mmCIF file of C-alpha atoms in Angstrom:
data_model
loop_
_atom_site.group_PDB
_atom_site.id
_atom_site.type_symbol
_atom_site.label_atom_id
_atom_site.label_comp_id
_atom_site.label_asym_id
_atom_site.label_seq_id
_atom_site.Cartn_x
_atom_site.Cartn_y
_atom_site.Cartn_z
ATOM 1 C CA LEU A 1 172.556 68.586 149.318
ATOM 2 C CA SER A 2 176.171 67.817 150.270
ATOM 3 C CA HIS A 3 175.225 64.211 151.036
ATOM 4 C CA ILE A 4 173.485 63.868 147.676
ATOM 5 C CA CYS A 5 176.559 65.277 145.924
ATOM 6 C CA PHE A 6 178.776 62.863 147.853
ATOM 7 C CA VAL A 7 176.663 59.851 146.900
ATOM 8 C CA ARG A 8 176.408 60.834 143.233
ATOM 9 C CA SER A 9 180.171 61.474 143.142
ATOM 10 C CA CYS A 10 180.844 58.042 144.637
ATOM 11 C CA MET A 11 178.455 56.461 142.151
ATOM 12 C CA ALA A 12 180.265 58.140 139.280
ATOM 13 C CA MET A 13 183.635 57.018 140.681
ATOM 14 C CA PHE A 14 182.360 53.478 141.089
ATOM 15 C CA ILE A 15 180.895 53.343 137.596
ATOM 16 C CA LEU A 16 183.799 55.049 135.826
ATOM 17 C CA SER A 17 186.814 53.800 137.747
ATOM 18 C CA GLY A 18 187.241 50.116 136.938
ATOM 19 C CA LEU A 19 188.632 49.611 140.405
ATOM 20 C CA SER A 20 189.935 46.412 141.900
ATOM 21 C CA SER A 21 187.176 44.370 143.503
ATOM 22 C CA LYS A 22 188.500 45.119 147.010
ATOM 23 C CA ILE A 23 188.533 48.905 146.561
ATOM 24 C CA ALA A 24 185.261 48.875 144.638
ATOM 25 C CA GLY A 25 183.635 46.862 147.436
ATOM 26 C CA ARG A 26 184.771 49.401 150.025
ATOM 27 C CA LEU A 27 183.422 52.295 147.948
ATOM 28 C CA LYS A 28 180.151 50.424 147.489
ATOM 29 C CA GLY A 29 179.865 50.198 151.272
ATOM 30 C CA TYR A 30 180.353 53.965 151.643
ATOM 31 C CA ILE A 31 177.600 54.666 149.128
ATOM 32 C CA GLU A 32 175.084 52.314 150.743
ATOM 33 C CA LYS A 33 175.865 53.737 154.196
ATOM 34 C CA GLU A 34 175.276 57.331 153.051
ATOM 35 C CA ILE A 35 172.026 56.358 151.336
ATOM 36 C CA GLU A 36 170.751 54.591 154.468
ATOM 37 C CA ILE A 37 171.877 57.112 157.103
ATOM 38 C CA ASN A 38 170.664 60.195 155.247
ATOM 39 C CA ASN A 39 167.568 58.638 153.683
ATOM 40 C CA ILE A 40 168.701 59.785 150.261
ATOM 41 C CA SER A 41 166.499 59.121 147.257
ATOM 42 C CA CYS A 42 168.637 58.676 144.140
ATOM 43 C CA ASP A 43 167.420 58.824 140.580
ATOM 44 C CA LEU A 44 166.574 55.365 139.235
ATOM 45 C CA GLU A 45 169.127 55.433 136.438
ATOM 46 C CA GLY A 46 171.963 56.362 138.792
ATOM 47 C CA PHE A 47 170.994 53.777 141.398
ATOM 48 C CA TYR A 48 170.474 51.067 138.777
ATOM 49 C CA GLY A 49 173.827 51.929 137.269
ATOM 50 C CA PHE A 50 175.378 51.500 140.709
ATOM 51 C CA LYS A 51 173.708 48.111 141.190
ATOM 52 C CA THR A 52 174.679 47.065 137.673
ATOM 53 C CA VAL A 53 178.355 47.806 138.259
ATOM 54 C CA ASP A 54 178.134 45.879 141.521
ATOM 55 C CA LYS A 55 177.054 42.822 139.488
ATOM 56 C CA LEU A 56 179.735 43.484 136.871
ATOM 57 C CA TYR A 57 182.583 43.608 139.393
ATOM 58 C CA SER A 58 181.286 40.631 141.366
ATOM 59 C CA ALA A 59 181.650 38.461 138.226
ATOM 60 C CA ASP A 60 177.933 37.737 137.976
ATOM 61 C CA LYS A 61 177.669 35.205 135.129
ATOM 62 C CA ASP A 62 174.204 36.464 134.220
ATOM 63 C CA PHE A 63 175.321 40.091 133.951
ATOM 64 C CA LYS A 64 173.861 41.991 131.012
ATOM 65 C CA ILE A 65 174.474 45.626 130.151
ATOM 66 C CA PRO A 66 171.260 47.614 130.923
ATOM 67 C CA PHE A 67 171.171 49.531 127.641
ATOM 68 C CA SER A 68 167.729 51.012 128.441
ATOM 69 C CA SER A 69 169.108 52.653 131.601
ATOM 70 C CA VAL A 70 172.267 53.790 129.838
ATOM 71 C CA ASP A 71 170.168 55.311 127.043
ATOM 72 C CA ALA A 72 167.986 57.083 129.642
ATOM 73 C CA ILE A 73 171.107 58.716 131.100
ATOM 74 C CA LEU A 74 172.304 59.605 127.603
ATOM 75 C CA ASN A 75 168.947 61.109 126.591
ATOM 76 C CA ARG A 76 169.047 63.563 129.472
ATOM 77 C CA GLY A 77 172.382 64.830 128.141
ATOM 78 C CA ASP A 78 174.817 63.056 130.472
ATOM 79 C CA PHE A 79 177.272 61.886 127.818
ATOM 80 C CA LEU A 80 180.192 61.491 130.229
ATOM 81 C CA LEU A 81 178.410 59.141 132.624
ATOM 82 C CA SER A 82 176.664 57.015 129.964
ATOM 83 C CA VAL A 83 179.607 56.648 127.566
ATOM 84 C CA GLY A 84 182.088 56.454 130.449
ATOM 85 C CA PHE A 85 180.059 53.695 132.108
ATOM 86 C CA LEU A 86 180.230 51.545 128.976
ATOM 87 C CA TYR A 87 183.862 52.512 128.274
ATOM 88 C CA ASN A 88 184.918 51.026 131.591
ATOM 89 C CA SER A 89 182.445 48.157 131.555
ATOM 90 C CA ILE A 90 183.724 46.853 128.218
ATOM 91 C CA HIS A 91 187.240 46.454 129.617
ATOM 92 C CA LEU A 92 185.988 43.782 131.993
ATOM 93 C CA ILE A 93 183.617 42.264 129.461
ATOM 94 C CA LEU A 94 186.436 41.810 126.933
ATOM 95 C CA VAL A 95 188.889 40.190 129.353
ATOM 96 C CA ARG A 96 186.078 37.911 130.504
ATOM 97 C CA GLY A 97 185.767 36.700 126.931
ATOM 98 C CA ASP A 98 182.159 37.804 126.421
ATOM 99 C CA PHE A 99 182.776 39.010 122.880
ATOM 100 C CA THR A 100 179.107 39.002 121.883
ATOM 101 C CA GLN A 101 178.192 41.523 124.569
ATOM 102 C CA ALA A 102 181.397 43.458 123.895
ATOM 103 C CA GLN A 103 180.383 43.842 120.247
ATOM 104 C CA GLU A 104 176.978 45.181 121.323
ATOM 105 C CA ILE A 105 178.755 47.944 123.266
ATOM 106 C CA ILE A 106 181.143 48.652 120.376
ATOM 107 C CA ASP A 107 178.140 49.055 118.049
ATOM 108 C CA TRP A 108 176.444 51.305 120.634
ATOM 109 C CA PHE A 109 179.447 53.671 120.573
ATOM 110 C CA ALA A 110 179.121 53.993 116.781
ATOM 111 C CA GLU A 111 175.359 54.642 117.043
ATOM 112 C CA VAL A 112 175.903 57.383 119.654
ATOM 113 C CA ASN A 113 178.350 59.188 117.392
ATOM 114 C CA GLU A 114 176.035 58.832 114.402
ATOM 115 C CA LYS A 115 173.020 60.150 116.324
ATOM 116 C CA TYR A 116 174.627 62.852 118.478
ATOM 117 C CA LYS A 117 177.867 63.602 116.567
ATOM 118 C CA TYR A 118 179.786 62.783 119.766
ATOM 119 C CA LEU A 119 183.284 62.174 118.410
ATOM 120 C CA HIS A 120 184.594 60.761 121.676
ATOM 121 C CA ALA A 121 182.182 57.815 121.308
ATOM 122 C CA GLN A 122 183.506 57.181 117.795
ATOM 123 C CA GLY A 123 186.999 57.101 119.282
ATOM 124 C CA ASP A 124 185.790 54.460 121.727
ATOM 125 C CA PHE A 125 184.313 52.470 118.835
ATOM 126 C CA GLU A 126 187.644 52.495 117.010
ATOM 127 C CA GLU A 127 189.645 51.694 120.160
ATOM 128 C CA PHE A 128 187.669 48.657 121.237
ATOM 129 C CA SER A 129 187.259 47.394 117.688
ATOM 130 C CA ALA A 130 191.060 47.447 117.545
ATOM 131 C CA GLN A 131 191.441 45.718 120.902
ATOM 132 C CA LYS A 132 189.015 42.959 119.957
ATOM 133 C CA ALA A 133 190.841 42.461 116.649
ATOM 134 C CA VAL A 134 194.203 42.225 118.448
ATOM 135 C CA PHE A 135 192.736 39.606 120.793
ATOM 136 C CA PHE A 136 191.880 37.544 117.704
ATOM 137 C CA HIS A 137 195.219 38.315 115.963
ATOM 138 C CA GLN A 138 193.400 40.065 113.121
ATOM 139 C CA TYR A 139 196.140 42.616 112.716
ATOM 140 C CA ASP A 140 195.139 44.265 109.421
ATOM 141 C CA GLU A 141 191.715 45.003 110.891
ATOM 142 C CA ALA A 142 193.279 46.178 114.157
ATOM 143 C CA GLU A 143 195.676 48.593 112.495
ATOM 144 C CA LYS A 144 192.864 50.159 110.466
ATOM 145 C CA HIS A 145 190.959 50.936 113.683
ATOM 146 C CA LEU A 146 194.102 52.029 115.535
ATOM 147 C CA LYS A 147 194.866 54.592 112.848
ATOM 148 C CA SER A 148 191.344 56.036 113.089
ATOM 149 C CA ALA A 149 191.359 55.977 116.879
ATOM 150 C CA MET A 150 194.724 57.750 117.056
ATOM 151 C CA SER A 151 193.465 60.456 114.693
ATOM 152 C CA ILE A 152 190.385 61.057 116.876
ATOM 153 C CA ARG A 153 192.347 61.096 120.150
ATOM 154 C CA ASN A 154 194.751 63.607 118.612
ATOM 155 C CA GLU A 155 191.893 65.810 117.412
ATOM 156 C CA LEU A 156 190.250 65.767 120.844
ATOM 157 C CA GLY A 157 193.513 66.173 122.749
ATOM 158 C CA GLU A 158 192.967 62.894 124.636
ATOM 159 C CA ASP A 159 196.644 62.070 125.012
ATOM 160 C CA LEU A 160 196.328 59.656 127.927
ATOM 161 C CA MET A 161 193.938 57.482 125.937
ATOM 162 C CA LYS A 162 196.690 57.090 123.353
ATOM 163 C CA LEU A 163 198.685 54.963 125.823
ATOM 164 C CA LYS A 164 196.382 52.028 125.181
ATOM 165 C CA LEU A 165 196.446 52.541 121.410
ATOM 166 C CA LEU A 166 200.244 52.577 121.408
ATOM 167 C CA GLY A 167 200.231 49.484 123.631
ATOM 168 C CA LEU A 168 197.992 47.613 121.171
ATOM 169 C CA GLN A 169 200.231 48.628 118.269
ATOM 170 C CA LEU A 170 203.243 47.483 120.280
ATOM 171 C CA GLU A 171 201.625 44.083 120.775
ATOM 172 C CA ILE A 172 201.301 43.753 117.000
ATOM 173 C CA GLU A 173 204.964 44.697 116.489
ATOM 174 C CA ILE A 174 206.036 42.184 119.162
ATOM 175 C CA ASP A 175 204.241 39.415 117.276
ATOM 176 C CA LYS A 176 206.107 40.472 114.133
ATOM 177 C CA ALA A 177 209.425 40.604 116.059
ATOM 178 C CA ASN A 178 209.718 44.233 114.947
ATOM 179 C CA PHE A 179 211.578 45.354 118.064
ATOM 180 C CA GLU A 180 213.168 48.440 116.513
ATOM 181 C CA PHE A 181 209.805 50.030 115.748
ATOM 182 C CA GLY A 182 208.602 48.745 119.102
ATOM 183 C CA LEU A 183 211.189 50.937 120.830
ATOM 184 C CA THR A 184 209.831 53.942 118.922
ATOM 185 C CA LEU A 185 206.347 53.212 120.261
ATOM 186 C CA ILE A 186 207.730 52.796 123.774
ATOM 187 C CA ASN A 187 209.416 56.198 123.555
ATOM 188 C CA GLN A 188 206.098 57.736 122.519
ATOM 189 C CA MET A 189 204.406 56.164 125.535
ATOM 190 C CA HIS A 190 207.108 57.502 127.856
ATOM 191 C CA ASP A 191 206.727 60.976 126.324
ATOM 192 C CA ILE A 192 202.998 60.984 127.141
ATOM 193 C CA VAL A 193 203.591 59.878 130.741
ATOM 194 C CA ASN A 194 206.452 62.312 131.282
ATOM 195 C CA ALA A 195 204.422 65.209 129.889
ATOM 196 C CA VAL A 196 201.832 65.014 132.675
ATOM 197 C CA GLY A 197 203.658 63.016 135.351
ATOM 198 C CA LYS A 198 202.949 59.462 136.433
ATOM 199 C CA MET A 199 201.124 60.512 139.611
ATOM 200 C CA SER A 200 198.642 62.549 137.559
ATOM 201 C CA ILE A 201 197.502 59.541 135.498
ATOM 202 C CA VAL A 202 194.645 57.353 136.722
ATOM 203 C CA PRO A 203 195.575 53.645 136.872
ATOM 204 C CA HIS A 204 193.245 52.458 134.098
ATOM 205 C CA PHE A 205 195.234 54.624 131.649
ATOM 206 C CA TYR A 206 198.696 54.174 133.166
ATOM 207 C CA VAL A 207 198.495 50.351 133.419
ATOM 208 C CA ASN A 208 198.913 50.104 129.641
ATOM 209 C CA LEU A 209 202.531 51.285 129.944
ATOM 210 C CA PRO A 210 203.947 48.640 132.339
ATOM 211 C CA VAL A 211 201.902 45.801 130.829
ATOM 212 C CA SER A 212 203.052 46.663 127.308
ATOM 213 C CA LEU A 213 206.694 47.107 128.303
ATOM 214 C CA ALA A 214 206.740 43.848 130.256
ATOM 215 C CA LYS A 215 205.434 42.038 127.164
ATOM 216 C CA PHE A 216 208.069 43.731 125.013
ATOM 217 C CA PHE A 217 211.116 42.788 127.096
ATOM 218 C CA ILE A 218 209.814 39.262 127.752
ATOM 219 C CA ALA A 219 209.410 38.830 123.989
ATOM 220 C CA LYS A 220 212.965 40.082 123.418
ATOM 221 C CA ILE A 221 214.323 37.455 125.823
ATOM 222 C CA GLU A 222 212.291 34.725 124.109
ATOM 223 C CA TYR A 223 213.324 35.887 120.629
ATOM 224 C CA ASN A 224 217.036 36.012 121.463
ATOM 225 C CA LYS A 225 216.923 32.521 122.997
ATOM 226 C CA ILE A 226 215.113 31.018 120.007
ATOM 227 C CA THR A 227 217.009 32.723 117.193
ATOM 228 C CA ASN A 228 220.516 32.988 118.646
ATOM 229 C CA GLY A 229 220.518 30.613 121.589
ATOM 230 C CA GLU A 230 221.565 33.572 123.736
ATOM 231 C CA LEU A 231 221.457 33.522 127.498
ATOM 232 C CA VAL A 232 219.276 36.142 129.175
ATOM 233 C CA ASP A 233 221.197 39.397 129.033
ATOM 234 C CA LYS A 234 221.280 41.626 132.093
ATOM 235 C CA ASP A 235 219.443 44.601 130.550
ATOM 236 C CA ASN A 236 216.445 42.611 129.285
ATOM 237 C CA LYS A 237 216.295 40.681 132.557
ATOM 238 C CA ASN A 238 216.242 43.842 134.672
ATOM 239 C CA LEU A 239 213.788 45.670 132.420
ATOM 240 C CA SER A 240 211.375 42.730 132.187
ATOM 241 C CA LEU A 241 211.428 42.328 135.976
ATOM 242 C CA LYS A 242 210.973 46.063 136.517
ATOM 243 C CA TRP A 243 207.961 46.419 134.238
ATOM 244 C CA ALA A 244 206.284 43.140 135.211
ATOM 245 C CA LYS A 245 206.525 44.190 138.864
ATOM 246 C CA GLU A 246 205.122 47.612 137.976
ATOM 247 C CA ALA A 247 202.307 45.939 136.021
ATOM 248 C CA VAL A 248 201.316 43.879 139.071
ATOM 249 C CA LYS A 249 201.483 46.924 141.347
ATOM 250 C CA THR A 250 199.254 49.004 139.062
ATOM 251 C CA ALA A 251 196.866 46.164 138.227
ATOM 252 C CA LYS A 252 196.184 45.650 141.938
ATOM 253 C CA ILE A 253 194.480 49.038 141.738
ATOM 254 C CA TYR A 254 192.915 48.509 138.301
ATOM 255 C CA GLY A 255 191.722 44.932 138.505
ATOM 256 C CA PRO A 256 190.949 43.827 134.904
ATOM 257 C CA TYR A 257 194.665 43.523 134.079
ATOM 258 C CA LEU A 258 195.739 41.648 137.233
ATOM 259 C CA THR A 259 195.395 38.086 135.886
ATOM 260 C CA GLU A 260 197.594 39.013 132.931
ATOM 261 C CA ALA A 261 200.065 40.958 135.093
ATOM 262 C CA TYR A 262 200.620 37.971 137.397
ATOM 263 C CA ARG A 263 201.240 35.795 134.328
ATOM 264 C CA LEU A 264 203.808 38.238 132.936
ATOM 265 C CA TYR A 265 205.632 38.263 136.275
ATOM 266 C CA ALA A 266 205.646 34.451 136.237
ATOM 267 C CA GLN A 267 207.004 34.361 132.688
ATOM 268 C CA VAL A 268 209.932 36.572 133.650
ATOM 269 C CA PHE A 269 210.926 34.330 136.558
ATOM 270 C CA TRP A 270 210.645 31.235 134.376
ATOM 271 C CA LEU A 271 212.856 32.750 131.687
ATOM 272 C CA ILE A 272 215.562 33.784 134.149
ATOM 273 C CA GLY A 273 215.630 30.306 135.678
ATOM 274 C CA ASN A 274 213.623 30.736 138.880
ATOM 275 C CA GLN A 275 210.958 28.148 138.124
ATOM 276 C CA HIS A 276 209.785 27.788 141.725
ATOM 277 C CA LYS A 277 208.944 31.493 141.948
ATOM 278 C CA ALA A 278 207.409 31.401 138.460
ATOM 279 C CA LEU A 279 204.962 28.683 139.496
ATOM 280 C CA LYS A 280 203.942 30.762 142.513
ATOM 281 C CA TRP A 281 202.946 33.659 140.262
ATOM 282 C CA PHE A 282 201.316 31.390 137.697
ATOM 283 C CA GLN A 283 199.120 30.119 140.532
ATOM 284 C CA GLU A 284 198.313 33.712 141.543
ATOM 285 C CA SER A 285 197.231 34.373 137.950
ATOM 286 C CA ILE A 286 195.035 31.282 137.935
ATOM 287 C CA ASP A 287 193.454 32.139 141.290
ATOM 288 C CA GLU A 288 192.736 35.729 140.246
ATOM 289 C CA GLY A 289 191.353 34.677 136.870
ATOM 290 C CA GLN A 290 189.074 32.046 138.380
ATOM 291 C CA ARG A 291 187.880 34.327 141.181
ATOM 292 C CA ASN A 292 186.845 37.154 138.853
ATOM 293 C CA GLN A 293 186.024 35.102 135.719
ATOM 294 C CA ILE A 294 188.769 36.796 133.654
ATOM 295 C CA ARG A 295 188.441 34.043 131.067
ATOM 296 C CA PHE A 296 190.500 35.518 128.245
ATOM 297 C CA ALA A 297 193.602 36.042 130.393
ATOM 298 C CA LEU A 298 192.975 32.850 132.383
ATOM 299 C CA SER A 299 192.868 30.703 129.242
ATOM 300 C CA HIS A 300 196.267 32.079 128.218
ATOM 301 C CA THR A 301 197.677 31.387 131.664
ATOM 302 C CA TYR A 302 196.498 27.773 131.381
ATOM 303 C CA PHE A 303 198.195 27.553 127.983
ATOM 304 C CA GLU A 304 201.406 29.151 129.255
ATOM 305 C CA VAL A 305 201.626 26.845 132.286
ATOM 306 C CA GLY A 306 201.008 23.735 130.196
ATOM 307 C CA ASN A 307 203.574 24.827 127.639
ATOM 308 C CA ARG A 308 206.241 25.636 130.252
ATOM 309 C CA LEU A 309 205.785 22.391 132.169
ATOM 310 C CA LEU A 310 206.437 20.485 128.930
ATOM 311 C CA GLU A 311 209.782 22.168 128.295
ATOM 312 C CA PRO A 312 212.788 19.809 128.539
ATOM 313 C CA GLN A 313 214.427 22.047 131.147
ATOM 314 C CA SER A 314 211.326 22.094 133.355
ATOM 315 C CA LYS A 315 212.022 20.828 136.885
ATOM 316 C CA TYR A 316 208.314 20.342 137.502
ATOM 317 C CA LYS A 317 205.668 18.116 135.922
ATOM 318 C CA GLU A 318 202.594 19.669 137.512
ATOM 319 C CA LEU A 319 201.250 22.756 139.286
ATOM 320 C CA ASN A 320 198.832 22.355 142.161
ATOM 321 C CA GLY A 321 198.366 18.681 141.288
ATOM 322 C CA ILE A 322 197.442 19.399 137.657
ATOM 323 C CA THR A 323 199.629 18.155 134.793
ATOM 324 C CA ALA A 324 200.759 19.970 131.654
ATOM 325 C CA ASP A 325 198.298 17.996 129.499
ATOM 326 C CA GLU A 326 195.446 18.928 131.810
ATOM 327 C CA TYR A 327 196.345 22.627 131.662
ATOM 328 C CA LEU A 328 196.461 22.503 127.877
ATOM 329 C CA GLU A 329 193.057 20.832 127.866
ATOM 330 C CA LYS A 330 191.671 23.578 130.110
ATOM 331 C CA ALA A 331 193.055 26.136 127.655
ATOM 332 C CA ARG A 332 191.598 24.276 124.673
ATOM 333 C CA VAL A 333 188.107 24.199 126.174
ATOM 334 C CA MET A 334 188.174 27.932 126.898
ATOM 335 C CA PHE A 335 189.659 28.808 123.495
ATOM 336 C CA GLU A 336 186.844 26.881 121.822
ATOM 337 C CA GLU A 337 184.191 28.535 123.993
ATOM 338 C CA MET A 338 185.530 31.978 122.990
ATOM 339 C CA ASP A 339 186.157 30.919 119.358
ATOM 340 C CA MET A 340 189.866 31.824 119.588
ATOM 341 C CA GLN A 341 190.942 30.091 116.384
ATOM 342 C CA TRP A 342 194.499 31.461 116.249
ATOM 343 C CA ASP A 343 195.141 30.319 119.813
ATOM 344 C CA LEU A 344 193.710 26.885 119.061
ATOM 345 C CA GLU A 345 196.204 26.576 116.202
ATOM 346 C CA GLN A 346 199.088 27.450 118.538
ATOM 347 C CA LEU A 347 197.880 24.881 121.032
ATOM 348 C CA GLU A 348 197.772 22.191 118.347
ATOM 349 C CA LYS A 349 201.351 23.064 117.379
ATOM 350 C CA VAL A 350 202.459 22.517 120.974
ATOM 351 C CA LYS A 351 200.675 19.161 121.121
ATOM 352 C CA THR A 352 202.208 18.110 117.787
ATOM 353 C CA GLU A 353 205.709 18.975 118.994
ATOM 354 C CA MET A 354 205.033 17.133 122.247
ATOM 355 C CA ASN A 355 204.009 13.973 120.391
#
């Protein structure tokens, strides 16, 4: 019985964790070893869920969510495992740019709440609807879902899940250059973390704090340079470095954010004048994105590299033998494949300025 409990616990960890591929692979090995040594027979839904997550984390291009198996788990009353499985799966599916399959999961959350009155699933519907809208820069739509999601998380006492919601709202405020309100959101995020302690927060919740703060202080540096021609001030430099480094550290444990975290680290070094080190981290972002098919983040790294290499103060004309134009073309192809219209418009602006 203890072996069965161990295996089922590991399966649940594997399905719910969203671990980095290295850690997830090690855990997968433990599970398979226990099953083989102890001749354990697992229920089909649990074992299929385990195999499904294995495909998901190995960047299988043909991966499809097994809704029939998820529904079988749900119908026997295991709301945590079924909803939790899709909650963590959709993180990877979104950053891989598979928005069609992501929408199927978002709709599933709404159906579960409608059928079973499971409010947590409705919160997931609102959260991921907001995230998808932010990805597409549809901010009115995003804020409508964020408001609903925040209300549900408050009602259910799910404070840690509010970190992501605040991070998404912060991203909207950054785009609007509303840094004063952004600081208010940051203080709210710190209050949540301080209330329970950083070490008590699992990485897939905590990672939203350093990623969001790195974006915020990078944006402040960019904004000050564009609007006032200011040099990088010491506080923004130190804070952007601190939070980008923390983002990389945390994302090495929770893999879906790692491609983006490497890019943020690269952006900081570029902005403070260390272009050689920036290119190193841009390459890390590209390698990670290609290895795990993190297409959404990878496309933005391609765009960022191409854009930076074209800057007048750039000391480099290429990265890894690829020119700025070629990186922008890579970004364009991926933006078109994912139907990222706003990003395509930004890319055209860069090309127009270049010409």
